[in-house]
């Protein structure tokens, strides 16, 4: 990694520019405080790239991202009913750029934390006694294998249509995501729950056996196995039992949305996608919210927390990451709320004011 941390920034569409600019200001303040030199390189992807370059992703953007130490991204895409971007063929639409970028950067591990801030527990849809316990978990989802990438076809057999999807996982695909899961658990509460369907699926039995092999290299991390149907229930019954939930692509797709929902606040949820080096792409879990774009009312916290993840996982700057996370907790404790998390009696602020309040506390 270079001495100056090179961060490619994709501001994206809708609220993307507002939330990314705010996150960059937070990073600049954090850099000053912790003596980190950062360079931000602006590149386009998604709708903004279609407008400027006629394509959702250019080779130049890919090369700049590859030459960087990490990528910080706002969301991309527009209103799917009204935006002219959605009159284009699927491979020219904004989302095609994101899929191609993830593939080009070999991002196989997706991390989605779900944390319930005590100040926002009223937004949690779970029973009060469950919400009151709080939770802080992270779904680690395999992103480039499994059912979504297996061979598929629809055939006609005995006069009726039949569809076939194939779920494959190789040992090496499982091993590399399991290593990521254990490495990240080491930075957290040192527990991995590996989720599979080993009572039915061969791919899950292989998953379980490879995860057990990897676990031997991490004696300080506790490993437990859980069947996916049970995990879906446990996430609403007692999410506080989880630290890192390690799982394959389709199970992770479903469980990560479930885990997001139980926090009740989409504007707060960060995410990261990593490859087998320290490189990662960091972005909020939410979309580009075209309905509120350009009004300075978007919640920038998901993007700011994604920037904190970048400091922790790509740059090993745990203290700087913690400073951002503490500042976010601080503003919530002091009653600052953007409109999406506002409740009576709190201080309503816009996107940039929320950024200012966080910066003041770093
Ligand atoms: P969305 O997440 O953009 O919005 C859903 C609702 O949540 C909206 O009411 C919106 O105003 C609100 N919201 C979302 N983020 C917020 C924030 N930070 N602060 C305050 N309110 C917020 O989902 P959508 O409307 O289904 O999708 C809009 C566009 O985003 C679509 O083009 C979709 O394809 C795209 N999208 C992109 C990504 C990505 O870039 N990774 C992910 C999901 C959706």
Short mmCIF file of C-alpha atoms and ligand atoms in Angstrom, two decimals:
data_model
loop_
_atom_site.label_atom_id
_atom_site.label_comp_id
_atom_site.label_asym_id
_atom_site.label_seq_id
_atom_site.Cartn_x
_atom_site.Cartn_y
_atom_site.Cartn_z
CA UNK A 1 0.00 0.00 0.00
CA UNK A 2 1.28 3.49 -0.85
CA UNK A 3 2.16 5.96 1.92
CA UNK A 4 -0.63 8.22 0.73
CA UNK A 5 -3.91 6.28 0.87
CA UNK A 6 -5.38 6.50 -2.61
CA UNK A 7 -9.17 6.38 -2.47
CA UNK A 8 -11.19 6.26 -5.67
CA UNK A 9 -14.54 7.99 -5.10
CA UNK A 10 -17.66 7.17 -7.06
CA UNK A 11 -20.19 9.83 -6.04
CA UNK A 12 -22.89 8.06 -8.04
CA UNK A 13 -26.47 9.18 -8.61
CA UNK A 14 -29.41 10.58 -6.63
CA UNK A 15 -28.28 11.33 -3.08
CA UNK A 16 -24.85 9.77 -3.88
CA UNK A 17 -22.95 13.06 -4.36
CA UNK A 18 -24.29 14.59 -1.09
CA UNK A 19 -23.51 11.57 1.07
CA UNK A 20 -20.09 10.87 -0.49
CA UNK A 21 -18.98 14.52 -0.20
CA UNK A 22 -20.02 14.46 3.46
CA UNK A 23 -18.15 11.19 4.09
CA UNK A 24 -15.01 12.64 2.41
CA UNK A 25 -15.13 15.63 4.77
CA UNK A 26 -15.33 13.22 7.72
CA UNK A 27 -12.36 11.24 6.35
CA UNK A 28 -10.34 14.45 5.88
CA UNK A 29 -10.92 15.41 9.52
CA UNK A 30 -10.05 11.89 10.66
CA UNK A 31 -6.89 11.97 8.52
CA UNK A 32 -5.80 15.25 10.14
CA UNK A 33 -6.37 13.85 13.61
CA UNK A 34 -4.62 10.52 13.05
CA UNK A 35 -1.86 11.69 10.69
CA UNK A 36 -3.15 9.82 7.65
CA UNK A 37 -2.46 11.19 4.17
CA UNK A 38 -5.35 10.54 1.81
CA UNK A 39 -5.87 11.35 -1.83
CA UNK A 40 -9.40 11.25 -3.26
CA UNK A 41 -9.70 10.49 -6.97
CA UNK A 42 -13.13 11.17 -8.46
CA UNK A 43 -14.42 8.68 -11.01
CA UNK A 44 -17.84 8.09 -12.52
CA UNK A 45 -20.02 5.00 -12.56
CA UNK A 46 -23.72 4.32 -13.02
CA UNK A 47 -26.12 6.93 -14.37
CA UNK A 48 -23.58 9.76 -14.12
CA UNK A 49 -21.23 7.75 -16.32
CA UNK A 50 -24.00 7.02 -18.85
CA UNK A 51 -24.63 10.77 -19.13
CA UNK A 52 -20.91 11.67 -19.42
CA UNK A 53 -19.50 8.69 -21.34
CA UNK A 54 -22.43 6.82 -22.86
CA UNK A 55 -21.68 3.72 -20.73
CA UNK A 56 -22.29 2.89 -17.04
CA UNK A 57 -18.63 1.95 -16.52
CA UNK A 58 -15.53 2.75 -18.57
CA UNK A 59 -12.20 0.91 -18.70
CA UNK A 60 -10.60 4.08 -17.35
CA UNK A 61 -12.75 3.93 -14.21
CA UNK A 62 -11.88 0.26 -13.72
CA UNK A 63 -8.15 1.00 -14.07
CA UNK A 64 -8.28 3.93 -11.63
CA UNK A 65 -10.15 1.78 -9.09
CA UNK A 66 -7.63 -1.05 -9.52
CA UNK A 67 -4.76 1.40 -9.01
CA UNK A 68 -6.30 2.69 -5.75
CA UNK A 69 -6.06 1.29 -2.23
CA UNK A 70 -9.86 1.31 -1.80
CA UNK A 71 -13.05 2.62 -3.40
CA UNK A 72 -15.68 4.72 -1.63
CA UNK A 73 -19.02 4.77 -3.38
CA UNK A 74 -22.41 6.44 -2.99
CA UNK A 75 -25.34 4.58 -4.49
CA UNK A 76 -26.07 4.49 -8.18
CA UNK A 77 -29.24 4.34 -10.24
CA UNK A 78 -32.31 6.50 -10.74
CA UNK A 79 -36.06 6.23 -10.54
CA UNK A 80 -36.58 2.94 -12.35
CA UNK A 81 -40.03 4.01 -13.68
CA UNK A 82 -39.20 7.49 -14.95
CA UNK A 83 -35.44 7.77 -15.58
CA UNK A 84 -34.34 7.52 -19.25
CA UNK A 85 -31.48 5.26 -18.05
CA UNK A 86 -34.06 2.46 -17.73
CA UNK A 87 -35.13 2.77 -21.38
CA UNK A 88 -31.66 1.40 -22.26
CA UNK A 89 -30.97 -2.33 -22.73
CA UNK A 90 -30.10 -4.06 -19.40
CA UNK A 91 -26.36 -4.20 -20.10
CA UNK A 92 -26.24 -0.40 -20.53
CA UNK A 93 -28.20 0.50 -17.38
CA UNK A 94 -26.57 1.90 -14.21
CA UNK A 95 -26.63 -1.42 -12.27
CA UNK A 96 -24.69 -3.18 -15.07
CA UNK A 97 -21.77 -0.89 -14.22
CA UNK A 98 -21.80 -1.98 -10.59
CA UNK A 99 -21.93 -5.70 -11.41
CA UNK A 100 -19.06 -5.32 -13.88
CA UNK A 101 -17.00 -3.30 -11.41
CA UNK A 102 -17.48 -5.90 -8.64
CA UNK A 103 -16.41 -8.62 -11.07
CA UNK A 104 -13.41 -6.68 -12.42
CA UNK A 105 -12.18 -6.09 -8.88
CA UNK A 106 -12.75 -9.74 -7.87
CA UNK A 107 -14.83 -8.72 -4.85
CA UNK A 108 -15.93 -12.07 -3.43
CA UNK A 109 -16.67 -11.17 0.20
CA UNK A 110 -19.58 -8.94 1.13
CA UNK A 111 -19.83 -7.55 4.66
CA UNK A 112 -23.02 -6.03 6.01
CA UNK A 113 -23.03 -5.01 9.65
CA UNK A 114 -26.36 -4.68 11.44
CA UNK A 115 -26.07 -2.67 14.63
CA UNK A 116 -28.91 -1.37 16.75
CA UNK A 117 -28.09 2.02 18.27
CA UNK A 118 -29.82 2.24 21.65
CA UNK A 119 -31.04 5.75 20.69
CA UNK A 120 -32.86 4.31 17.65
CA UNK A 121 -34.29 1.19 19.25
CA UNK A 122 -37.85 2.53 18.79
CA UNK A 123 -37.36 2.00 15.02
CA UNK A 124 -36.54 -1.68 15.59
CA UNK A 125 -39.55 -3.80 14.59
CA UNK A 126 -38.70 -6.54 17.13
CA UNK A 127 -40.33 -6.97 20.54
CA UNK A 128 -39.17 -4.39 23.06
CA UNK A 129 -37.48 -6.96 25.30
CA UNK A 130 -35.47 -8.22 22.30
CA UNK A 131 -34.59 -4.71 21.06
CA UNK A 132 -33.61 -3.61 24.57
CA UNK A 133 -30.83 -6.23 24.60
CA UNK A 134 -29.33 -4.53 21.50
CA UNK A 135 -27.31 -6.33 18.81
CA UNK A 136 -24.15 -5.85 16.80
CA UNK A 137 -23.67 -8.46 14.09
CA UNK A 138 -22.05 -8.69 10.70
CA UNK A 139 -23.20 -10.84 7.79
CA UNK A 140 -20.26 -12.09 5.73
CA UNK A 141 -21.70 -13.27 2.41
CA UNK A 142 -19.87 -15.08 -0.37
CA UNK A 143 -20.57 -12.94 -3.44
CA UNK A 144 -19.26 -14.61 -6.59
CA UNK A 145 -20.19 -18.32 -6.37
CA UNK A 146 -23.12 -20.58 -5.62
CA UNK A 147 -26.55 -20.66 -7.17
CA UNK A 148 -26.43 -17.18 -8.74
CA UNK A 149 -23.35 -18.06 -10.80
CA UNK A 150 -24.01 -21.74 -11.59
CA UNK A 151 -25.13 -23.11 -14.93
CA UNK A 152 -28.84 -22.59 -15.58
CA UNK A 153 -31.28 -23.51 -18.30
CA UNK A 154 -34.94 -24.05 -19.05
CA UNK A 155 -35.80 -27.14 -21.09
CA UNK A 156 -38.98 -28.88 -22.19
CA UNK A 157 -39.36 -32.43 -20.90
CA UNK A 158 -42.40 -34.65 -21.43
CA UNK A 159 -44.32 -31.68 -22.78
CA UNK A 160 -43.72 -29.35 -19.84
CA UNK A 161 -41.12 -26.68 -19.13
CA UNK A 162 -38.47 -27.48 -16.58
CA UNK A 163 -35.96 -24.99 -15.13
CA UNK A 164 -32.56 -26.01 -13.76
CA UNK A 165 -30.22 -23.91 -11.61
CA UNK A 166 -26.93 -25.31 -10.38
CA UNK A 167 -25.36 -24.67 -6.98
CA UNK A 168 -21.62 -25.31 -6.97
CA UNK A 169 -18.86 -24.38 -4.54
CA UNK A 170 -15.22 -25.38 -4.73
CA UNK A 171 -12.99 -25.84 -1.69
CA UNK A 172 -10.90 -22.79 -2.62
CA UNK A 173 -13.98 -20.56 -2.94
CA UNK A 174 -15.14 -21.63 0.52
CA UNK A 175 -11.69 -21.40 2.07
CA UNK A 176 -11.01 -17.80 1.00
CA UNK A 177 -14.34 -16.48 2.34
CA UNK A 178 -13.95 -18.50 5.56
CA UNK A 179 -10.50 -16.95 6.11
CA UNK A 180 -12.00 -13.47 5.64
CA UNK A 181 -14.75 -14.35 8.14
CA UNK A 182 -12.32 -15.52 10.81
CA UNK A 183 -9.94 -12.58 10.21
CA UNK A 184 -12.81 -10.14 10.71
CA UNK A 185 -14.10 -12.01 13.77
CA UNK A 186 -10.62 -11.50 15.28
CA UNK A 187 -11.22 -7.74 15.06
CA UNK A 188 -14.66 -8.13 16.70
CA UNK A 189 -16.06 -10.39 19.45
CA UNK A 190 -14.31 -13.53 18.13
CA UNK A 191 -17.31 -15.65 17.25
CA UNK A 192 -18.23 -17.08 13.84
CA UNK A 193 -21.62 -18.64 13.12
CA UNK A 194 -21.32 -20.54 9.86
CA UNK A 195 -24.73 -20.89 8.23
CA UNK A 196 -25.55 -23.68 5.80
CA UNK A 197 -28.10 -26.37 4.92
CA UNK A 198 -25.82 -29.32 5.61
CA UNK A 199 -28.75 -31.61 6.44
CA UNK A 200 -29.72 -31.51 2.74
CA UNK A 201 -27.09 -30.03 0.41
CA UNK A 202 -23.72 -31.47 -0.60
CA UNK A 203 -22.37 -27.96 -1.21
CA UNK A 204 -23.26 -27.18 2.43
CA UNK A 205 -21.53 -30.31 3.73
CA UNK A 206 -18.37 -29.28 1.89
CA UNK A 207 -18.84 -25.72 3.21
CA UNK A 208 -19.04 -27.01 6.78
CA UNK A 209 -15.99 -29.25 6.44
CA UNK A 210 -13.78 -26.52 4.89
CA UNK A 211 -14.91 -23.96 7.49
CA UNK A 212 -13.91 -26.44 10.21
CA UNK A 213 -10.47 -26.85 8.63
CA UNK A 214 -9.96 -23.07 8.49
CA UNK A 215 -11.16 -22.71 12.11
CA UNK A 216 -8.13 -24.73 13.28
CA UNK A 217 -5.92 -21.76 12.37
CA UNK A 218 -8.01 -19.46 14.59
CA UNK A 219 -8.07 -21.12 18.03
CA UNK A 220 -9.12 -17.85 19.71
CA UNK A 221 -12.29 -17.61 17.57
CA UNK A 222 -15.35 -19.68 18.56
CA UNK A 223 -17.06 -21.45 15.69
CA UNK A 224 -20.66 -22.66 15.66
CA UNK A 225 -22.75 -24.07 12.81
CA UNK A 226 -26.38 -23.20 12.23
CA UNK A 227 -28.88 -24.31 9.62
CA UNK A 228 -30.15 -21.44 7.50
CA UNK A 229 -33.82 -21.90 8.42
CA UNK A 230 -32.94 -21.76 12.11
CA UNK A 231 -30.72 -18.70 11.51
CA UNK A 232 -33.62 -16.85 9.86
CA UNK A 233 -35.67 -17.49 13.03
CA UNK A 234 -32.85 -16.67 15.46
CA UNK A 235 -32.25 -13.30 13.76
CA UNK A 236 -35.69 -12.14 14.87
CA UNK A 237 -35.77 -14.09 18.15
CA UNK A 238 -32.41 -13.09 19.58
CA UNK A 239 -30.04 -11.26 17.20
CA UNK A 240 -27.73 -10.44 20.15
CA UNK A 241 -26.34 -14.02 19.99
CA UNK A 242 -24.53 -13.31 16.69
CA UNK A 243 -21.15 -11.73 15.96
CA UNK A 244 -19.96 -12.76 12.45
CA UNK A 245 -22.48 -14.76 10.40
CA UNK A 246 -20.55 -16.51 7.63
CA UNK A 247 -22.58 -17.83 4.73
CA UNK A 248 -22.86 -18.58 1.02
CA UNK A 249 -24.27 -16.32 -1.65
CA UNK A 250 -28.03 -16.95 -1.69
CA UNK A 251 -28.41 -17.53 2.05
CA UNK A 252 -26.41 -14.34 2.62
CA UNK A 253 -28.55 -12.38 0.17
CA UNK A 254 -31.68 -13.20 2.14
CA UNK A 255 -30.23 -13.08 5.68
CA UNK A 256 -28.46 -9.75 5.12
CA UNK A 257 -31.72 -8.09 4.09
CA UNK A 258 -33.44 -9.61 7.10
CA UNK A 259 -30.66 -8.38 9.41
CA UNK A 260 -30.91 -4.87 7.88
CA UNK A 261 -34.66 -4.76 8.41
CA UNK A 262 -34.43 -5.62 12.09
CA UNK A 263 -32.39 -2.47 12.72
CA UNK A 264 -35.28 -0.44 11.28
CA UNK A 265 -33.04 2.33 9.82
CA UNK A 266 -31.82 1.87 6.26
CA UNK A 267 -29.96 5.21 6.26
CA UNK A 268 -27.57 3.88 8.93
CA UNK A 269 -26.33 0.65 7.33
CA UNK A 270 -22.86 0.41 5.83
CA UNK A 271 -21.37 -2.31 3.64
CA UNK A 272 -18.07 -3.48 2.20
CA UNK A 273 -17.01 -5.86 -0.55
CA UNK A 274 -13.48 -7.25 -0.35
CA UNK A 275 -11.10 -9.25 -2.52
CA UNK A 276 -8.24 -11.47 -1.34
CA UNK A 277 -5.94 -8.51 -0.66
CA UNK A 278 -6.74 -5.59 1.65
CA UNK A 279 -8.55 -3.84 -1.19
CA UNK A 280 -12.27 -3.17 -0.82
CA UNK A 281 -15.24 -1.25 -2.15
CA UNK A 282 -17.23 0.53 0.55
CA UNK A 283 -20.78 1.76 0.07
CA UNK A 284 -24.02 2.30 1.98
CA UNK A 285 -26.52 -0.59 1.92
CA UNK A 286 -29.30 1.68 0.70
CA UNK A 287 -29.99 2.87 -2.83
CA UNK A 288 -29.68 6.30 -4.44
CA UNK A 289 -33.02 7.56 -3.06
CA UNK A 290 -33.91 9.66 -6.13
CA UNK A 291 -37.08 10.81 -4.31
CA UNK A 292 -35.03 12.98 -1.92
CA UNK A 293 -31.94 13.75 -4.08
CA UNK A 294 -30.49 17.26 -4.12
CA UNK A 295 -32.47 18.45 -1.08
CA UNK A 296 -29.71 18.06 1.53
CA UNK A 297 -31.97 15.86 3.67
CA UNK A 298 -30.39 12.42 3.08
CA UNK A 299 -28.84 10.59 5.99
CA UNK A 300 -25.06 10.38 5.33
CA UNK A 301 -24.35 8.01 8.27
CA UNK A 302 -24.39 4.74 6.26
CA UNK A 303 -21.72 6.17 3.95
CA UNK A 304 -19.72 7.64 6.84
CA UNK A 305 -19.77 4.25 8.60
CA UNK A 306 -18.70 2.62 5.31
CA UNK A 307 -15.72 5.00 5.30
CA UNK A 308 -14.94 3.83 8.87
CA UNK A 309 -15.03 0.22 7.66
CA UNK A 310 -12.56 1.20 4.93
CA UNK A 311 -10.15 2.54 7.57
CA UNK A 312 -10.50 -0.64 9.62
CA UNK A 313 -10.47 -3.37 6.97
CA UNK A 314 -8.41 -1.92 4.09
CA UNK A 315 -6.00 0.31 6.04
CA UNK A 316 -5.85 -1.39 9.49
CA UNK A 317 -6.56 1.99 11.13
CA UNK A 318 -8.79 0.61 13.88
CA UNK A 319 -8.40 3.63 16.14
CA UNK A 320 -9.37 6.09 13.41
CA UNK A 321 -12.35 3.87 12.46
CA UNK A 322 -13.42 3.77 16.10
CA UNK A 323 -13.21 7.56 16.33
CA UNK A 324 -15.72 7.88 13.48
CA UNK A 325 -18.02 5.25 14.99
CA UNK A 326 -17.87 6.97 18.39
CA UNK A 327 -18.62 10.34 16.78
CA UNK A 328 -21.71 8.83 15.10
CA UNK A 329 -22.87 7.43 18.46
CA UNK A 330 -22.16 10.86 19.97
CA UNK A 331 -24.39 12.77 17.55
CA UNK A 332 -27.21 10.31 18.10
CA UNK A 333 -26.85 10.63 21.88
CA UNK A 334 -26.95 14.43 21.47
CA UNK A 335 -30.26 14.15 19.62
CA UNK A 336 -29.20 14.97 16.03
CA UNK A 337 -31.49 13.27 13.50
CA UNK A 338 -31.92 13.42 9.74
CA UNK A 339 -35.51 13.22 8.60
CA UNK A 340 -35.52 9.41 8.10
CA UNK A 341 -34.70 8.75 11.77
CA UNK A 342 -36.39 11.83 13.25
CA UNK A 343 -38.71 11.53 16.22
CA UNK A 344 -40.51 14.24 18.20
CA UNK A 345 -38.23 16.32 20.43
CA UNK A 346 -34.99 15.61 18.53
CA UNK A 347 -32.88 18.13 16.54
CA UNK A 348 -33.73 17.78 12.86
CA UNK A 349 -30.67 18.34 10.64
CA UNK A 350 -29.81 17.99 6.95
CA UNK A 351 -27.11 15.88 5.33
CA UNK A 352 -24.26 18.40 5.57
CA UNK A 353 -25.22 19.52 9.12
CA UNK A 354 -25.15 15.87 10.23
CA UNK A 355 -21.65 15.69 8.71
CA UNK A 356 -20.60 18.86 10.57
CA UNK A 357 -21.89 17.46 13.87
CA UNK A 358 -19.93 14.23 13.37
CA UNK A 359 -16.76 16.11 12.35
CA UNK A 360 -16.98 18.26 15.51
CA UNK A 361 -16.88 15.07 17.61
CA UNK A 362 -13.83 13.48 15.96
P1 LIG B 1 -33.56 3.30 -1.85
O1 LIG B 1 -32.77 2.62 -0.81
O2 LIG B 1 -32.83 4.26 -2.73
O3 LIG B 1 -34.78 4.07 -1.18
C1 LIG B 1 -35.79 3.44 -0.39
C2 LIG B 1 -36.41 4.49 0.57
O4 LIG B 1 -35.46 4.79 1.59
C3 LIG B 1 -36.72 5.82 -0.12
O5 LIG B 1 -37.89 6.36 0.45
C4 LIG B 1 -35.55 6.71 0.21
O6 LIG B 1 -35.85 8.08 0.26
C5 LIG B 1 -35.13 6.18 1.59
N1 LIG B 1 -33.67 6.30 1.81
C6 LIG B 1 -32.70 5.52 1.29
N2 LIG B 1 -31.50 5.94 1.68
C7 LIG B 1 -31.71 7.00 2.48
C8 LIG B 1 -30.85 7.88 3.18
N3 LIG B 1 -29.51 7.75 3.18
N4 LIG B 1 -31.40 8.89 3.91
C9 LIG B 1 -32.74 9.04 3.95
N5 LIG B 1 -33.61 8.24 3.31
C10 LIG B 1 -33.10 7.23 2.57
O7 LIG B 1 -34.26 2.15 -2.73
P2 LIG B 1 -35.08 2.26 -4.09
O8 LIG B 1 -35.95 3.47 -4.07
O9 LIG B 1 -35.67 0.93 -4.27
O10 LIG B 1 -33.97 2.43 -5.23
C11 LIG B 1 -33.61 3.70 -5.81
C12 LIG B 1 -32.49 3.48 -6.80
O11 LIG B 1 -31.33 2.99 -6.10
C13 LIG B 1 -32.79 2.43 -7.88
O12 LIG B 1 -32.28 2.87 -9.11
C14 LIG B 1 -32.04 1.20 -7.39
O13 LIG B 1 -31.70 0.33 -8.45
C15 LIG B 1 -30.82 1.84 -6.79
N6 LIG B 1 -30.08 1.00 -5.83
C16 LIG B 1 -28.74 1.06 -5.89
C17 LIG B 1 -27.97 0.33 -4.99
C18 LIG B 1 -26.48 0.44 -5.07
O14 LIG B 1 -25.97 1.38 -5.63
N7 LIG B 1 -25.73 -0.49 -4.54
C19 LIG B 1 -28.59 -0.45 -4.02
C20 LIG B 1 -29.99 -0.47 -3.96
C21 LIG B 1 -30.73 0.26 -4.87
#
